[in-house]
Tab-separated table of C-alpha atoms in Angstrom:
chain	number	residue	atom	x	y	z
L	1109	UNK	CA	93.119	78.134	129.142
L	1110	UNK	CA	94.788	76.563	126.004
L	1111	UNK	CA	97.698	78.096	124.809
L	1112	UNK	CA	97.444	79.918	121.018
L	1113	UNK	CA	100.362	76.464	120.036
L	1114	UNK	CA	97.462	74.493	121.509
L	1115	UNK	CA	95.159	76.048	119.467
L	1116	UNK	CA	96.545	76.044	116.280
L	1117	UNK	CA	97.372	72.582	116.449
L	1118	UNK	CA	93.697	71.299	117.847
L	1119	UNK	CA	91.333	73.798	115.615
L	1120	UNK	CA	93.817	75.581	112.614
L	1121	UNK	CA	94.243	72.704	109.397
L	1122	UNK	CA	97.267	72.082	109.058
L	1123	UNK	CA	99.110	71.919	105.347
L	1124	UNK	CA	101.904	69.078	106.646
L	1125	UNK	CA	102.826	66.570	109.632
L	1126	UNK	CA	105.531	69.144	110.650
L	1127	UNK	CA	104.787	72.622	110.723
L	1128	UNK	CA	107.259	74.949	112.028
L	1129	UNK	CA	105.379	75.757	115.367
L	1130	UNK	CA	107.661	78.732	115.544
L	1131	UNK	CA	105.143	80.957	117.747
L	1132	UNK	CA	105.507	84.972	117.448
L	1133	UNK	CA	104.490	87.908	119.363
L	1134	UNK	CA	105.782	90.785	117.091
L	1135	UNK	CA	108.240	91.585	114.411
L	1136	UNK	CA	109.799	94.757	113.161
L	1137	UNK	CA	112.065	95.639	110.148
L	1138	UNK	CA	114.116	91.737	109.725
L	1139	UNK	CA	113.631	90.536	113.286
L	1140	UNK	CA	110.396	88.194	114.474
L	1141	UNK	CA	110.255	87.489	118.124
L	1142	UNK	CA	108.755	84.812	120.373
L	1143	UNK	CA	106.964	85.059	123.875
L	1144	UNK	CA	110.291	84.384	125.391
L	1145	UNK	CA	111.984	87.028	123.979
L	1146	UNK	CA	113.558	84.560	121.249
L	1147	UNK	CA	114.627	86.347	118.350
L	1148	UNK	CA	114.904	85.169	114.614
L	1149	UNK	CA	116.212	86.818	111.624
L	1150	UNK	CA	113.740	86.158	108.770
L	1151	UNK	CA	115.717	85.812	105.625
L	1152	UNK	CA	112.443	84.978	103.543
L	1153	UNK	CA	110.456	87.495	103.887
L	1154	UNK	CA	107.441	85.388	104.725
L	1155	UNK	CA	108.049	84.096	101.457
L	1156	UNK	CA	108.348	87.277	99.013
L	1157	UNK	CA	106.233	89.081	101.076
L	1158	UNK	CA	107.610	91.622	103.716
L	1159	UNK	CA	110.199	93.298	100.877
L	1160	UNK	CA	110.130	96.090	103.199
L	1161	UNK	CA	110.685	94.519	106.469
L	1162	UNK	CA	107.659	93.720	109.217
L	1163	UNK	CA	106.180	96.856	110.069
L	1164	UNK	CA	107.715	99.138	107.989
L	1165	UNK	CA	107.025	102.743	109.706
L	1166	UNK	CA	105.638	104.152	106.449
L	1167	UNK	CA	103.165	100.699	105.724
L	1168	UNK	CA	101.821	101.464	109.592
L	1169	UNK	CA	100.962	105.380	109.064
L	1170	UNK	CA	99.362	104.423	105.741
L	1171	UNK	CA	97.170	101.539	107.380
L	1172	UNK	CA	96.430	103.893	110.523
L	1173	UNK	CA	95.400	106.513	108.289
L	1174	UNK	CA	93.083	104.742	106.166
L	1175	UNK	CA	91.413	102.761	109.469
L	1176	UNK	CA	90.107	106.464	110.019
L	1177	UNK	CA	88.222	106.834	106.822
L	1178	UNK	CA	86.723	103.571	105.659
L	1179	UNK	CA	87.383	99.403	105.337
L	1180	UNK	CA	85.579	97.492	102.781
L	1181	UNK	CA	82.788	99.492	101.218
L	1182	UNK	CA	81.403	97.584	97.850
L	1183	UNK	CA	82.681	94.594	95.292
L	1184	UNK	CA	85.528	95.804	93.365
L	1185	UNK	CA	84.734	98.145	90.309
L	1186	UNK	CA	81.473	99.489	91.848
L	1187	UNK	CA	82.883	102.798	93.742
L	1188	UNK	CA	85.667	105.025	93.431
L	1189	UNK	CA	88.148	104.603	96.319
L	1190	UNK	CA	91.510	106.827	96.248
L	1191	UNK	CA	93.414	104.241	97.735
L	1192	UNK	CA	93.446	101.335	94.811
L	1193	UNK	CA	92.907	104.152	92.131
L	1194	UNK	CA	95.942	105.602	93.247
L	1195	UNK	CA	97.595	102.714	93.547
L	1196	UNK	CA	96.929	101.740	89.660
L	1197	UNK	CA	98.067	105.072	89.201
L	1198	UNK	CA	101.672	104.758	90.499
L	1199	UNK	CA	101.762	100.826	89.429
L	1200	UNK	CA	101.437	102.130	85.380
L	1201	UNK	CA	104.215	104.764	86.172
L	1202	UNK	CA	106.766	101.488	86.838
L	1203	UNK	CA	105.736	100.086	83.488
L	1204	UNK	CA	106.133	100.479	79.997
L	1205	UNK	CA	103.637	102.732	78.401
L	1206	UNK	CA	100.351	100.763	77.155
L	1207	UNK	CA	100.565	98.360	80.232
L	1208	UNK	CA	98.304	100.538	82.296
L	1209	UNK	CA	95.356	99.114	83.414
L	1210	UNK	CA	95.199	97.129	86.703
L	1211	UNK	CA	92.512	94.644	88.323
L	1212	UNK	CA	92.998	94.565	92.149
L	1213	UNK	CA	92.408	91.236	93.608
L	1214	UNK	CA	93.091	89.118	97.042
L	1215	UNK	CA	96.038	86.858	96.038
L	1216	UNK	CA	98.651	85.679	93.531
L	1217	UNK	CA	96.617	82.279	92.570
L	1218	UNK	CA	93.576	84.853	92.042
L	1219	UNK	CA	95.856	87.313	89.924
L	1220	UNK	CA	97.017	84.443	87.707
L	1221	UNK	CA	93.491	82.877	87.641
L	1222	UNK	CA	92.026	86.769	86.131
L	1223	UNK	CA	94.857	86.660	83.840
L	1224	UNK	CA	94.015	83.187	82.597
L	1225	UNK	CA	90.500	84.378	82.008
L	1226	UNK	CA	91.387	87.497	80.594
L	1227	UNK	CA	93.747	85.585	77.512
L	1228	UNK	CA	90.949	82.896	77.015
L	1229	UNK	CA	88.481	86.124	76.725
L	1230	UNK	CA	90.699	88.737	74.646
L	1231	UNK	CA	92.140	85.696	72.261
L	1232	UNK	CA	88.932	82.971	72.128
L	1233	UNK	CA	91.332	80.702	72.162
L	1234	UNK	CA	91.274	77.446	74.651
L	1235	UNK	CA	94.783	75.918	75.015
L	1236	UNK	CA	97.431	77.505	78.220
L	1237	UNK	CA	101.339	76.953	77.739
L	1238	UNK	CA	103.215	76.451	81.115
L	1239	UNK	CA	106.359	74.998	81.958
L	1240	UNK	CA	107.995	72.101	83.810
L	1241	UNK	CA	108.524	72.588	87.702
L	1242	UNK	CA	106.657	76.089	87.303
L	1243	UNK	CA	104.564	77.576	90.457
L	1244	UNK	CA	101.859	79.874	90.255
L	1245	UNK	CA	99.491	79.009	92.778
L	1246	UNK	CA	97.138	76.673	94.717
L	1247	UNK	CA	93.693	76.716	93.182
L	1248	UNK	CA	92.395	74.518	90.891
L	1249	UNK	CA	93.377	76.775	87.992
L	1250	UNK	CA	96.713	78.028	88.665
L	1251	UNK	CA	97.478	74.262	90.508
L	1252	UNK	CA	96.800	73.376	86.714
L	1253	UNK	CA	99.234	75.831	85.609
L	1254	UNK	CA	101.752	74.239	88.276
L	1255	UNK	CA	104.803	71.939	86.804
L	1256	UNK	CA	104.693	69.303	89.315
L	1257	UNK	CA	102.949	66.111	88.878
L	1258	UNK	CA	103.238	65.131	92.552
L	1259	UNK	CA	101.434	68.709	93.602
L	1260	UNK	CA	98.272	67.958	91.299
L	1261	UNK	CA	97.719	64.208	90.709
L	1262	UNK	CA	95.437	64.159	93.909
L	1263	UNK	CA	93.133	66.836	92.218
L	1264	UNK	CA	93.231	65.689	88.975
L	1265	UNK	CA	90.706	66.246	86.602
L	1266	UNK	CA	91.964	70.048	86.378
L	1267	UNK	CA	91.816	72.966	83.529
L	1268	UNK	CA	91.726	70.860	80.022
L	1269	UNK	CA	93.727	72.322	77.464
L	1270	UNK	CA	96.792	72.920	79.409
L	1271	UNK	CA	100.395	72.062	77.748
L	1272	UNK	CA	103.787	72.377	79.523
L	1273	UNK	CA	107.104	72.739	77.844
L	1274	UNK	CA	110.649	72.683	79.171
L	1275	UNK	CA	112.377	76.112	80.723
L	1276	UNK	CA	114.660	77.771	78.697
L	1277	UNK	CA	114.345	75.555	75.758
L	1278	UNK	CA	114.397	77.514	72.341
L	1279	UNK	CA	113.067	74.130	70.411
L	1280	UNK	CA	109.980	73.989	72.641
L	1281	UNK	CA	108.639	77.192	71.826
L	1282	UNK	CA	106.901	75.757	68.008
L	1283	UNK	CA	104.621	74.284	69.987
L	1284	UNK	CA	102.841	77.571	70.921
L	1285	UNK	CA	100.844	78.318	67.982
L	1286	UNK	CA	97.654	80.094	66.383
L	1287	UNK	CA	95.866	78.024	68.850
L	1288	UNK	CA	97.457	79.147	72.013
L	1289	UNK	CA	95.312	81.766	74.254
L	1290	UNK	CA	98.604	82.632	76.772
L	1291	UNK	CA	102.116	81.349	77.518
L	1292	UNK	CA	102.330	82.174	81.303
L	1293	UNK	CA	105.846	82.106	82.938
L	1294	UNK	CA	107.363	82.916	85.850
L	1295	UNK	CA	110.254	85.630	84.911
L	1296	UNK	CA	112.103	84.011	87.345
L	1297	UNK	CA	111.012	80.266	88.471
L	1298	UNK	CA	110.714	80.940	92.409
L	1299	UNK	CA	109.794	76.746	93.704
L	1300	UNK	CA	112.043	75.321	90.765
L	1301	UNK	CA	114.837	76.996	93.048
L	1302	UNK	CA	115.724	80.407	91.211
L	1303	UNK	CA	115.836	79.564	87.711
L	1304	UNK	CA	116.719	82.260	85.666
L	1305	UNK	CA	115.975	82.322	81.803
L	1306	UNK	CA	118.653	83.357	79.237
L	1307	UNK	CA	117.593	86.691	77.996
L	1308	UNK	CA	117.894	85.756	74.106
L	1309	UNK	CA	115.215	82.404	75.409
L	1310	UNK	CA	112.680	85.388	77.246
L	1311	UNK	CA	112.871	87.356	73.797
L	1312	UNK	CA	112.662	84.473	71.696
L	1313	UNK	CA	109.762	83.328	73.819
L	1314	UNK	CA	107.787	87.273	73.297
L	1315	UNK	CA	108.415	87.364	69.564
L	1316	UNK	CA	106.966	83.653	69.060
L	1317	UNK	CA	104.083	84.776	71.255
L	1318	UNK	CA	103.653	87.839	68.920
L	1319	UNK	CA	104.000	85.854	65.390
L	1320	UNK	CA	101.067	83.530	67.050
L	1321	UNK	CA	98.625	86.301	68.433
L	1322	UNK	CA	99.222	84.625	72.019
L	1323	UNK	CA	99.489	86.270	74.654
L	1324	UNK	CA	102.407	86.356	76.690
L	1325	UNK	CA	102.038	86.720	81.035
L	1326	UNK	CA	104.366	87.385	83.197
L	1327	UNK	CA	104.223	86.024	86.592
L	1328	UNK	CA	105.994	88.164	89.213
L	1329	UNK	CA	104.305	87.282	92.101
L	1330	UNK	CA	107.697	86.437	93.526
L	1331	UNK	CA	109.893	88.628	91.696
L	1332	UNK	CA	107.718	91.994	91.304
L	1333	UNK	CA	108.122	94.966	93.851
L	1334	UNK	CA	111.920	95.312	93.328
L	1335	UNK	CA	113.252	91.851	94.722
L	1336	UNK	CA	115.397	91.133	91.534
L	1337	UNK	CA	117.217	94.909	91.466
L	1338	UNK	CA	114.389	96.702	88.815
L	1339	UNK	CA	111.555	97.543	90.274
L	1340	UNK	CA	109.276	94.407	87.849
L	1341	UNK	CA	112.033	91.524	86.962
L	1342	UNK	CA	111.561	91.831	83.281
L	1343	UNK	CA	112.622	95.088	82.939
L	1344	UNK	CA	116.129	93.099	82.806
L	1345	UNK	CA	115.100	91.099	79.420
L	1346	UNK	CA	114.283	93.572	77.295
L	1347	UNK	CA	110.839	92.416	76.750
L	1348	UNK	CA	107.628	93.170	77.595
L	1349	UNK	CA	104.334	90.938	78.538
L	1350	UNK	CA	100.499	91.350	77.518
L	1351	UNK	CA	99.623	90.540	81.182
L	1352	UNK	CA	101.559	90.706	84.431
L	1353	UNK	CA	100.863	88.972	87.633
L	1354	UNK	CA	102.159	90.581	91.362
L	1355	UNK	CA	101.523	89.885	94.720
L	1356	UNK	CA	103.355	88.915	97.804
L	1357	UNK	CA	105.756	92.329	97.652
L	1358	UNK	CA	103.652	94.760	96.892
L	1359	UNK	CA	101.264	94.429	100.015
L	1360	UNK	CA	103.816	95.618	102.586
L	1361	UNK	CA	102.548	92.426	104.330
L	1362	UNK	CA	98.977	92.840	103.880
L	1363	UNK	CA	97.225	90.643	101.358
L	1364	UNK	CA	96.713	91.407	97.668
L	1365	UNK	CA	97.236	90.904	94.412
L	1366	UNK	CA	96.611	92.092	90.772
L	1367	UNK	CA	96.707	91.388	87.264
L	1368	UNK	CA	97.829	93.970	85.224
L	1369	UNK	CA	97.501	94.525	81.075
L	1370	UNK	CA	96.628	97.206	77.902
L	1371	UNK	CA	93.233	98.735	78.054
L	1372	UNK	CA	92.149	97.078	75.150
L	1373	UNK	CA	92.960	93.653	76.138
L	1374	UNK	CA	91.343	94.416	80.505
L	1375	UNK	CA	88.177	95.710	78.909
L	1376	UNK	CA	87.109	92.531	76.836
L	1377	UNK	CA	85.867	91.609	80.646
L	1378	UNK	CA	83.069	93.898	80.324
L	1379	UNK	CA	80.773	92.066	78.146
L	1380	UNK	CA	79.531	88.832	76.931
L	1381	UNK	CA	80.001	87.962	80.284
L	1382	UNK	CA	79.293	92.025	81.951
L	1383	UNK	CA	81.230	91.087	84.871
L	1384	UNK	CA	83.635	88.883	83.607
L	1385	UNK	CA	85.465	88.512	86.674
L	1386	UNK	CA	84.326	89.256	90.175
L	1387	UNK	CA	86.256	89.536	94.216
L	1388	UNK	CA	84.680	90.935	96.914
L	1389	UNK	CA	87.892	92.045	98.388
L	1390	UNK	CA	90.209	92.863	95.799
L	1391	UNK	CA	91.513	96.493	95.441
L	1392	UNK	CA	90.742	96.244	99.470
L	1393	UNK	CA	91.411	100.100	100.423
L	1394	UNK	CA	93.551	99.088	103.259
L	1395	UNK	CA	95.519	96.631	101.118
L	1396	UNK	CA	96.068	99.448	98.810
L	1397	UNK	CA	97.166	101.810	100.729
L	1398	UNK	CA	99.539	99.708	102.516
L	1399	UNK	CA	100.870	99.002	98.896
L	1400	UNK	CA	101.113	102.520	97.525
L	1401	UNK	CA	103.375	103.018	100.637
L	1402	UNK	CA	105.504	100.164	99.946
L	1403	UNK	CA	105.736	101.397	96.592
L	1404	UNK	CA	107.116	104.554	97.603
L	1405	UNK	CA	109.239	103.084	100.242
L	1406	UNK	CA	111.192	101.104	97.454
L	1407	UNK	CA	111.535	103.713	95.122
L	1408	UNK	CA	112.231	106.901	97.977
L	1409	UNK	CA	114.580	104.892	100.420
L	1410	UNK	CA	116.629	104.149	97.341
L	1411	UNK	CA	116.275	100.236	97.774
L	1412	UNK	CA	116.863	99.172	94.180
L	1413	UNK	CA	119.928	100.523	94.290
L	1414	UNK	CA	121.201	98.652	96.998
L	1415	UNK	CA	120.144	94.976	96.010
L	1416	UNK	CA	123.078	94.277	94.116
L	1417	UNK	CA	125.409	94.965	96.321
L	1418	UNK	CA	123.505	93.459	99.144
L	1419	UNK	CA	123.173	90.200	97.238
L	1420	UNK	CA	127.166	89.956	96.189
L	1421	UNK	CA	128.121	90.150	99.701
L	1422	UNK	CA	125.503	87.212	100.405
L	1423	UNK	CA	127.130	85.378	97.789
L	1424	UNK	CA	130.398	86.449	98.702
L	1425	UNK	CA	130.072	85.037	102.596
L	1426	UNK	CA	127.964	82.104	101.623
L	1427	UNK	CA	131.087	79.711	100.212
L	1428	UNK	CA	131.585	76.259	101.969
L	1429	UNK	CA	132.459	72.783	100.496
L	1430	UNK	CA	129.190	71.687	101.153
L	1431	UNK	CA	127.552	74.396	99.309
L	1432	UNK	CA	127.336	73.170	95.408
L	1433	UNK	CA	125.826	76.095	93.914
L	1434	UNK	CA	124.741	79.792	94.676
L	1435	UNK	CA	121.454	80.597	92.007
L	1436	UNK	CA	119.781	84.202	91.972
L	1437	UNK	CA	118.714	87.354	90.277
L	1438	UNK	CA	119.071	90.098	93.359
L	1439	UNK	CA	117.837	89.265	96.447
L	1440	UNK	CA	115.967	86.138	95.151
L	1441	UNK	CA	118.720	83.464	96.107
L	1442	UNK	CA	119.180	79.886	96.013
L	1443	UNK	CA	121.855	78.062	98.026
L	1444	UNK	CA	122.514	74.491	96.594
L	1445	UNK	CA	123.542	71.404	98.491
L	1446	UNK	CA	123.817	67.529	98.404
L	1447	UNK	CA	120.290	66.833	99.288
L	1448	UNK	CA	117.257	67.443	101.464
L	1449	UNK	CA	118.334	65.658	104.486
L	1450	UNK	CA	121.422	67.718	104.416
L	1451	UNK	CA	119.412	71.142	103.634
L	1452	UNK	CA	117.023	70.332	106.554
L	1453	UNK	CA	119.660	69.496	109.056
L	1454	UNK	CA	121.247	73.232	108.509
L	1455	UNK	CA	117.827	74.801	108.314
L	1456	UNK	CA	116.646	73.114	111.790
L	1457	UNK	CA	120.035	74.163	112.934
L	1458	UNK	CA	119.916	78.188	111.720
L	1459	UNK	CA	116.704	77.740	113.266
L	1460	UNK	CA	117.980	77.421	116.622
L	1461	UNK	CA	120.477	79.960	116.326
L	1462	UNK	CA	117.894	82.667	115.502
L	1463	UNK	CA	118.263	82.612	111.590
L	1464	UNK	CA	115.042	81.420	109.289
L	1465	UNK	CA	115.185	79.926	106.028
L	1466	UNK	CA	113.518	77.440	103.740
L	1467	UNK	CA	113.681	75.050	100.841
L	1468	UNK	CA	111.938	75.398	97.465
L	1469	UNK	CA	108.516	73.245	96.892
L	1470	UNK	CA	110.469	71.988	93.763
L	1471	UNK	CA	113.868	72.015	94.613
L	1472	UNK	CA	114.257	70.521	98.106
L	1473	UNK	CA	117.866	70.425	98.270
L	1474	UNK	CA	118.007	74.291	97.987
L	1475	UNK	CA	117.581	76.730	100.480
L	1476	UNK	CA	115.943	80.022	100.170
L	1477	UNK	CA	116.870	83.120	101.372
L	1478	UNK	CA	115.081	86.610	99.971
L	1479	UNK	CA	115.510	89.011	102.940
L	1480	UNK	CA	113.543	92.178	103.315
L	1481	UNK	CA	115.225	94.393	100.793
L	1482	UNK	CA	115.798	97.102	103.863
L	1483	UNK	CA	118.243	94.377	105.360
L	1484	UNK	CA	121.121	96.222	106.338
L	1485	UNK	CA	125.102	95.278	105.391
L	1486	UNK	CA	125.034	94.320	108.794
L	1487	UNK	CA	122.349	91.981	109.374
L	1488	UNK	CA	123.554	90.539	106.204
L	1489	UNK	CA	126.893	89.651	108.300
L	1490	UNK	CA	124.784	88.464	111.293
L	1491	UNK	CA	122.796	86.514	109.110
L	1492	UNK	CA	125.501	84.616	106.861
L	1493	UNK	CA	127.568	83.413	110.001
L	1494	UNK	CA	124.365	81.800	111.643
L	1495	UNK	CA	123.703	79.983	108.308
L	1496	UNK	CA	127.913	79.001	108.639
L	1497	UNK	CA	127.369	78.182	111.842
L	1498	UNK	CA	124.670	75.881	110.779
L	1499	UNK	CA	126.773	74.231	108.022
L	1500	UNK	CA	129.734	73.680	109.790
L	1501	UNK	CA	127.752	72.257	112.237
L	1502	UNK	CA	126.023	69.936	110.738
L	1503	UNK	CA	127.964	68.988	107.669
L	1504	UNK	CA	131.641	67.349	107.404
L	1505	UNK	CA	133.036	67.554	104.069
């Protein structure tokens, strides 16, 4: 009988020549571990996903209760569910009054894809302002979106009508004008390796949007669900968006995603198209209630509190010659060095000392770490002298 590494490399596409063929049998709280006992310390969270750790007690009891009552009934919008209703419910209590209706879908590409549709809708207008080395997904849409040439030239033709403009860039932002459906940025670019915009650039960027009638979204598909410190990133700008994009975080490690906006703005998808965007399985009841428990898990275990301090001691271990620059907003951290071949030698090496990280799509000489946000002082400690370990090891300055 074939082995399940066997398996996924004979029948499951693969996305590159070298996956990481790191094989798992369970994982709890920051911990994965292999058939072998072999145990890793995931400092990425499955990418902005598991913000509560793997298997978070509360996620389990949620999922286990809702098994008992019902899995997919109906398209989404058809039939009243508690789960996502509920789960809109507590989402509009994190946000500022007026931003309080929420579509449910399966993804973050799909949540920036409804939002896309949504400003073209609401505004009539055509033309999408992104920005250089932005990432908001893998479909044809969002890839459009996307602010790498090398990611979309093999799919090209994409979306028409789609301008990019330089992060954090005051002079760039006269070219969003009367014409403009929707400015969509990251709040904090994720693949460009942490990039965080000045806060006078994010406010500049929502009154320009607002002289214009455009539409301003906010993608925190990365940074939602409390990885920056506030529970939504942008709460730290002093501005507020027309749309918002989440994912990743808020699904306690099961998938979905949403787009969220003002009444008025949601409800132009009613007519002329009725139905102006459809998904089978967003607002998924198990999704959602796997959410709403996440949700509460971040706001009752007092985790916002804690990412600051949790990410100075990060940056406070994380100092070696070969290190050029520590990036982040919270728990959403870049670590800076020479190059890729240098990155990937410590990464390979963490690897095999029971520690995983990553490098950005867009930044390859960074590496990622955004730990569950329930990562304790001391697996911080544990987790900063494998990645030492790793440098010293594999770099001589």
């Amino acid at each position: 009988m074939l082995s399940p590494r066997q398996l996924f490399l004979q029948h499951q596409a693969q996305t590159t020549d070298f996956p990481l063929l790191l094989e798992v049998e369970k994982a709890e709280g920051v911990y994965m571990y292999g058939p072998n006992r072999e145990r890793y310390l995931d400092l990425i969270s499955g990418i902005g996903v598991s913000n509560v750790g793997h298997r978070h007690p509360k996620v389990i009891q949620a999922i286990q209760q809702q098994l008992d009552k019902y899995l997919h009934l109906m398209v989404y919008g058809e039939i009243v569910q508690a789960p996502p209703a509920q789960l809109a419910h507590a989402l509009a209590q994190t946000l500022p009054a007026g931003l309080d209706n929420v579509y449910f879908v399966s993804s973050g590409s799909e949540a920036v894809e409804g939002a896309c549709k949504l400003a073209k809708r609401f505004t009539g207008r055509t033309e999408l302002i992104a920005f250089e080395n932005a990432y908001h997904g893998s479909t044809q849409g969002s890839l459009s979106l996307n602010g790498s040439e090398s990611f979309k030239r093999a799919f090209r033709p994409l979306l028409p009508d789609v301008r990019h403009i330089r992060h954090n860039h005051a002079p760039d932002l006269e070219l969003i004008t009367t014409r403009t459906a929707a400015v969509i940025l990251e709040t904090v670019q994720g693949e460009a390796g942490v990039r965080v915009p000045s806060r006078a650039y994010l406010q500049n960027l929502r009154q320009r949007c607002s002289e214009t009638g455009t539409l301003l979204i906010l993608d925190e598909i990365q940074s939602g669900f409390g990885r920056t410190g506030t529970f939504w990133a942008f709460e730290q700008f002093g501005v507020i968006p027309d749309i918002l994009t989440c994912a990743k975080g808020m699904g306690g490690g099961m998938p979905i995603g949403a787009f969220i906006s003002r009444r008025e703005i949601m409800h132009s998808l009613k007519n002329d198209p009725m139905l102006g965007h459809i998904t089978t399985f967003g607002g998924h009841p198990v999704s959602c209630a796997a959410s709403l428990a996440t949700l509460q898990i971040i706001q009752e275990e007092g985790l916002l509190a804690q990412v600051a301090e949790k990410a100075a001691r990060f940056q406070q271990r994380l100092t070696h010659p070969a290190i050029k620059e520590f990036r982040h907003l919270g728990l959403m951290m870049a670590v800076e060095f020479d190059s890729f071949a240098t990155l990937k030698s410590v990464i390979d090496s963490a690897l095999l000392k029971g520690v995983l990280t990553d490098w950005f799509l867009f930044c390859d000489n960074s590496m990622r770490i955004a730990p569950p946000l329930t990562i304790t002082m001391a697996e911080i400690e544990e987790a900063c002298d494998l990645v030492l370990a790793a440098i010293h090891e594999q770099v001589h300055p």
